[in-house]
XYZ file of C-alpha atoms in Angstrom:
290
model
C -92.948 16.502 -29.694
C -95.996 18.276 -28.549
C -97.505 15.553 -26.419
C -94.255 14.719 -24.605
C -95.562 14.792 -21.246
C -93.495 17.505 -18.993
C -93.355 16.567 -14.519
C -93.849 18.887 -11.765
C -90.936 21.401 -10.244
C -91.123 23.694 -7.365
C -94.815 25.207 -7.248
C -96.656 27.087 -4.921
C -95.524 27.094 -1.419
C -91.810 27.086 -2.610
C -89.601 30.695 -1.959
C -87.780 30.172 -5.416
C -91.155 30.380 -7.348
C -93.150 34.007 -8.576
C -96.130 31.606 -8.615
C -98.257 28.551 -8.193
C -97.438 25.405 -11.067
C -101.070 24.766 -12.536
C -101.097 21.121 -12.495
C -99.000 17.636 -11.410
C -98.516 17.131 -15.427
C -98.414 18.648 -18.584
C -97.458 18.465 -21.965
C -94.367 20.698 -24.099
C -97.341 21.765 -26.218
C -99.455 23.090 -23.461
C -96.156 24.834 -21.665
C -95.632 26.873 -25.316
C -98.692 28.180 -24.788
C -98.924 28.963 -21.504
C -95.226 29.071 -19.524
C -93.489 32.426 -19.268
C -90.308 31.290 -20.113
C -91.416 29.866 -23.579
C -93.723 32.731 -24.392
C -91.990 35.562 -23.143
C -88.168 38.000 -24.774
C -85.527 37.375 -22.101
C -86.206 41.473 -20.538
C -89.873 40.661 -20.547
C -89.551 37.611 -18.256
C -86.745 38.438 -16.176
C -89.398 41.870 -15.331
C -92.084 39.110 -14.776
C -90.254 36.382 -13.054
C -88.915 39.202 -10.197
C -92.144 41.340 -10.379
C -93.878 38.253 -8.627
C -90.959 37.175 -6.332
C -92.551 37.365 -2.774
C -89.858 37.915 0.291
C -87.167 34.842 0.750
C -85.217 34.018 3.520
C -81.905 35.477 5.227
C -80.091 33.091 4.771
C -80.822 32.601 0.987
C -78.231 35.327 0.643
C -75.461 33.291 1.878
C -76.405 29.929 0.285
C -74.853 30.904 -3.191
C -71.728 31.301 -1.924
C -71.446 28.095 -0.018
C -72.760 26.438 -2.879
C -70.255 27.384 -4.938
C -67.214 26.675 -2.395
C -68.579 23.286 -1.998
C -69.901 21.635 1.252
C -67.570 21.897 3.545
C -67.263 18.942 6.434
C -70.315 18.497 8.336
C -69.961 18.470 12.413
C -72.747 16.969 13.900
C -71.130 16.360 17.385
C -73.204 16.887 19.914
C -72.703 20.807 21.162
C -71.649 21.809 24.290
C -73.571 21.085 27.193
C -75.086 24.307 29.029
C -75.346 24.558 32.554
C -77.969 27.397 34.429
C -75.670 29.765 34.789
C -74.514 29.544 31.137
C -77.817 29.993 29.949
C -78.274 32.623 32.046
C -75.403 34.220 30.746
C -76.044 33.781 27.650
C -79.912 35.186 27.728
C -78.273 38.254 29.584
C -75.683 38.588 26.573
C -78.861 39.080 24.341
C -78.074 35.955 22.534
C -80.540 33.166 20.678
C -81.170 30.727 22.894
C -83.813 28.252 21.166
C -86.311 26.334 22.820
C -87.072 23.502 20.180
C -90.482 22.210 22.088
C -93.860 22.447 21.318
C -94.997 25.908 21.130
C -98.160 24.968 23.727
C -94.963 23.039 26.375
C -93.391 26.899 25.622
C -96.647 28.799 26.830
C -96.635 26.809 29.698
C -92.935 27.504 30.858
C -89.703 28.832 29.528
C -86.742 30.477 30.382
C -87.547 34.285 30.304
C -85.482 35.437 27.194
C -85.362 32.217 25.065
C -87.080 32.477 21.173
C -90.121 29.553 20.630
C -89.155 27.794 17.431
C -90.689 24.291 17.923
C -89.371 21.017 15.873
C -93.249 20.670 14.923
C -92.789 23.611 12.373
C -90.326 24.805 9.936
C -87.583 25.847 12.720
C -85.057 25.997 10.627
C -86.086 28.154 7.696
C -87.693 30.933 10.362
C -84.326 30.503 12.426
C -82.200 30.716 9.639
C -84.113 34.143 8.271
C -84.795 35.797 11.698
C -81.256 34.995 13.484
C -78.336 36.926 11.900
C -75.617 35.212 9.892
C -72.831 33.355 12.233
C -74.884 34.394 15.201
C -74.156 32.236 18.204
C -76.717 29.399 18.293
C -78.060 27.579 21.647
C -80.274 24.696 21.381
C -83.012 23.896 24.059
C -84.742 20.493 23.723
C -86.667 17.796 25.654
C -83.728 15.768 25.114
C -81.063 15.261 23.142
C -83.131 13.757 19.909
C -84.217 16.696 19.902
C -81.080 18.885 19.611
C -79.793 16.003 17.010
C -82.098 16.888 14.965
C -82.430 20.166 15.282
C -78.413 20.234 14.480
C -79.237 18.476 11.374
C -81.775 20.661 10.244
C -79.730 23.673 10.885
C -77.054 22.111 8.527
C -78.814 21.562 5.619
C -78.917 25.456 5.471
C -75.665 26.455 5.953
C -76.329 27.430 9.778
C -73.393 25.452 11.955
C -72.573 27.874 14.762
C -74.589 25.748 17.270
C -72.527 26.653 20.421
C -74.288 24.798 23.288
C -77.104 23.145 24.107
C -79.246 21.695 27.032
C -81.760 19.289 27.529
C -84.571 18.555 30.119
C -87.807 20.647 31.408
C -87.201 24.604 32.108
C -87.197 23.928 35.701
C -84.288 22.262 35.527
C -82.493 24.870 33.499
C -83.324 27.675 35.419
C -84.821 29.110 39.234
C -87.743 29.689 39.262
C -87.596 33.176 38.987
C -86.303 32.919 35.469
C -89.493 31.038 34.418
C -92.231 32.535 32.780
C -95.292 31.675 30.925
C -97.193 33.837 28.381
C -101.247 33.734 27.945
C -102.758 32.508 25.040
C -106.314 32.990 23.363
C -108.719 32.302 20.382
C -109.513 34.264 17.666
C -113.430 34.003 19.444
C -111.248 35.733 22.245
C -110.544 38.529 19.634
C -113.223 38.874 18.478
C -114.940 39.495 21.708
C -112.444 41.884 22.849
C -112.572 44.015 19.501
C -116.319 44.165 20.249
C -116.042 45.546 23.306
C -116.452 42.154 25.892
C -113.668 41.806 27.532
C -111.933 38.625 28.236
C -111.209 37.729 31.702
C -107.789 36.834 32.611
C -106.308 38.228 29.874
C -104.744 41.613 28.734
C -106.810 43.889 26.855
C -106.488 43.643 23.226
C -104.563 47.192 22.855
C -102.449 46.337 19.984
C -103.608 43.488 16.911
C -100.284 42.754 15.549
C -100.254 40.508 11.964
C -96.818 38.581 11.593
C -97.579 36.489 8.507
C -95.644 37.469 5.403
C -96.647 39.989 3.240
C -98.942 38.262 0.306
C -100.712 36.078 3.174
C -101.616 39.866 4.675
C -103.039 41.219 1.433
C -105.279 38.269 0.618
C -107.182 39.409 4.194
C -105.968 40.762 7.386
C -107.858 42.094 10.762
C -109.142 45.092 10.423
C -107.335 47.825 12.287
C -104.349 45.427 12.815
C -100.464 46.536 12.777
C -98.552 44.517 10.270
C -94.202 43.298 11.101
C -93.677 39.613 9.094
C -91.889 37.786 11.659
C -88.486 37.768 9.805
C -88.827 41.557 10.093
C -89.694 41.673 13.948
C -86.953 41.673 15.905
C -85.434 44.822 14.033
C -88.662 46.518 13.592
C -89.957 46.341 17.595
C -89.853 49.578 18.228
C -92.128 49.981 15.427
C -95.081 47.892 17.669
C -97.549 50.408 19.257
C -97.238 50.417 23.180
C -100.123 48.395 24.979
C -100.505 44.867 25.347
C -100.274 42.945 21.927
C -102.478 40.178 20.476
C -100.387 38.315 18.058
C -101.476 36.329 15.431
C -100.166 34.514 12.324
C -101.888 31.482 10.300
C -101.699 28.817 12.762
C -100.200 30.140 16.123
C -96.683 28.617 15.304
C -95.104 32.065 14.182
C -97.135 34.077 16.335
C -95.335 31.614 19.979
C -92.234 33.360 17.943
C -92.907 36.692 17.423
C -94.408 36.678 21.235
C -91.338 35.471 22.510
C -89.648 38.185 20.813
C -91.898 40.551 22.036
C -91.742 39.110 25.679
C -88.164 39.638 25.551
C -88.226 42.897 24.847
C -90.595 43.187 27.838
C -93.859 43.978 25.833
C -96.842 42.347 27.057
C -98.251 40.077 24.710
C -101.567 37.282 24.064
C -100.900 34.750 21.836
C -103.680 33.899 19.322
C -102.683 30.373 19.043
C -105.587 29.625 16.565
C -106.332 29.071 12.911
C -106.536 32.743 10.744
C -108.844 30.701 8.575
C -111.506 29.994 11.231
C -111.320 34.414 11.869
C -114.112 35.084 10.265
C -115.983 32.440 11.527
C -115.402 33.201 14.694
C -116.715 36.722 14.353
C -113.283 39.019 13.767
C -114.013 41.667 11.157
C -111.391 41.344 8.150
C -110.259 43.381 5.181
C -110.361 41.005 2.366
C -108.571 41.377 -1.165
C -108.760 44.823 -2.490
């Protein structure tokens, strides 16, 4: 029947879709009309439906074949508990060593070496795309809620290779002279320091590096900025002009990521830990849609 009403499936903001759904509701008469998959030969769709396929994560890659096998038996024991010098062995080994707080606690303190991926965002999709497959996985939280969840997270994509974790405030995970603290700024800050007026107590703004993914940098960037999408940073570092970075993203989450990447590979970095949507406003020049 025409007017048989049709619900919602994955729209926009969803890494299996080429592109935004149109509406909460519709109708099969409306989708013949307007859907790909009803107007469209089988060639002709498969060349549209992958023609506007943005990038997906790592770990999608690996999904079909657990799917497949079937789940196998979950472990959600708690991992492993870390002492200093573990950690410390473990950050010399080059491993991921997680730190699940708040990016802003991160700023503040953290061990020297550790990656920012705070329970406040989406830790487990950037995790899951930026660490390789079966890499060794240690867990830094407030406590151990926050591990437990992180663990549970971490499941639901096929990532289970949690091998330790630890629990408490980075002094009490490391000397002091492991500690470290990274600077943050606005995108006013920017935009004062791509004028020429520099910013005290900060770095100068050598190097404007973009980490969003690559549609979100087409609709409008900074102008003059280098462009790495986070999942694509840790390979691509060497790739990062030398001078101290300003890193941005849409919201500051990724960019506490991408610094602590960059921090770990001993680059000097400012975190714009601001909203990309307030740039303009706050004076940064951008390239918008060509």
């Amino acid at each position: 029947r025409e007017g048989a009403q049709v619900g919602p499936t994955p729209g926009f903001g969803c890494f299996c879709t080429d592109s935004p759904a149109w509406g909460n509701d519709s109708t099969v008469g409306h989708e013949k009309e307007v859907n790909p998959v009803l107007r469209l030969a089988r060639d002709e769709f498969v060349r549209h439906t992958l023609a506007g396929l943005g990038a997906y994560p790592a770990y999608y890659a690996h999904m079909g074949a657990l799917n497949t096998a079937g789940p196998a038996p979950v472990d959600l024991r708690p991992p492993t508990i870390a002492d200093p010098a573990e950690l410390a062995r473990r950050l010399a080994d080059g491993e991921w060593v997680v730190d699940l707080r708040h990016r802003k606690a991160y700023l503040d303190s953290h061990l020297t070496g550790t990656v920012s991926l705070g329970l406040d965002g989406p830790m487990a999709t950037w995790l899951g795309w930026m660490a390789p497959h079966d890499a060794p996985i240690t867990l830094l939280g407030e406590d151990r809620a926050q591990v437990a969840q992180a663990q549970r997270e971490l499941v639901r994509i096929g990532v289970d290779h949690v091998v330790a974790a630890a629990t408490g405030e980075p002094g009490d995970l490391a000397d002091a002279a492991q500690l470290a603290g990274l600077p943050s700024a606005s995108f006013a800050d920017l935009a004062a320091e791509l004028s020429g007026r520099r910013v005290a107590d900060l770095p100068p703004a050598q190097v404007v590096l973009d980490v969003r993914l690559g549609t979100e940098w087409a609709a409008s960037h900074v102008r003059g900025a280098v462009h790495v999408p986070l999942p694509e940073l840790d390979a691509r570092l060497a790739e990062v002009p030398d001078g101290a970075v300003w890193v941005h993203c849409g919201s500051g989450y990724r960019a506490t990521a991408a610094a602590s990447l960059l921090a770990r590979a001993g680059r000097t970095v400012v975190v714009i830990d601001d909203m990309f949507d307030d740039a303009a406003d706050a004076g940064v020049p951008l390239t918008p849609t060509s």
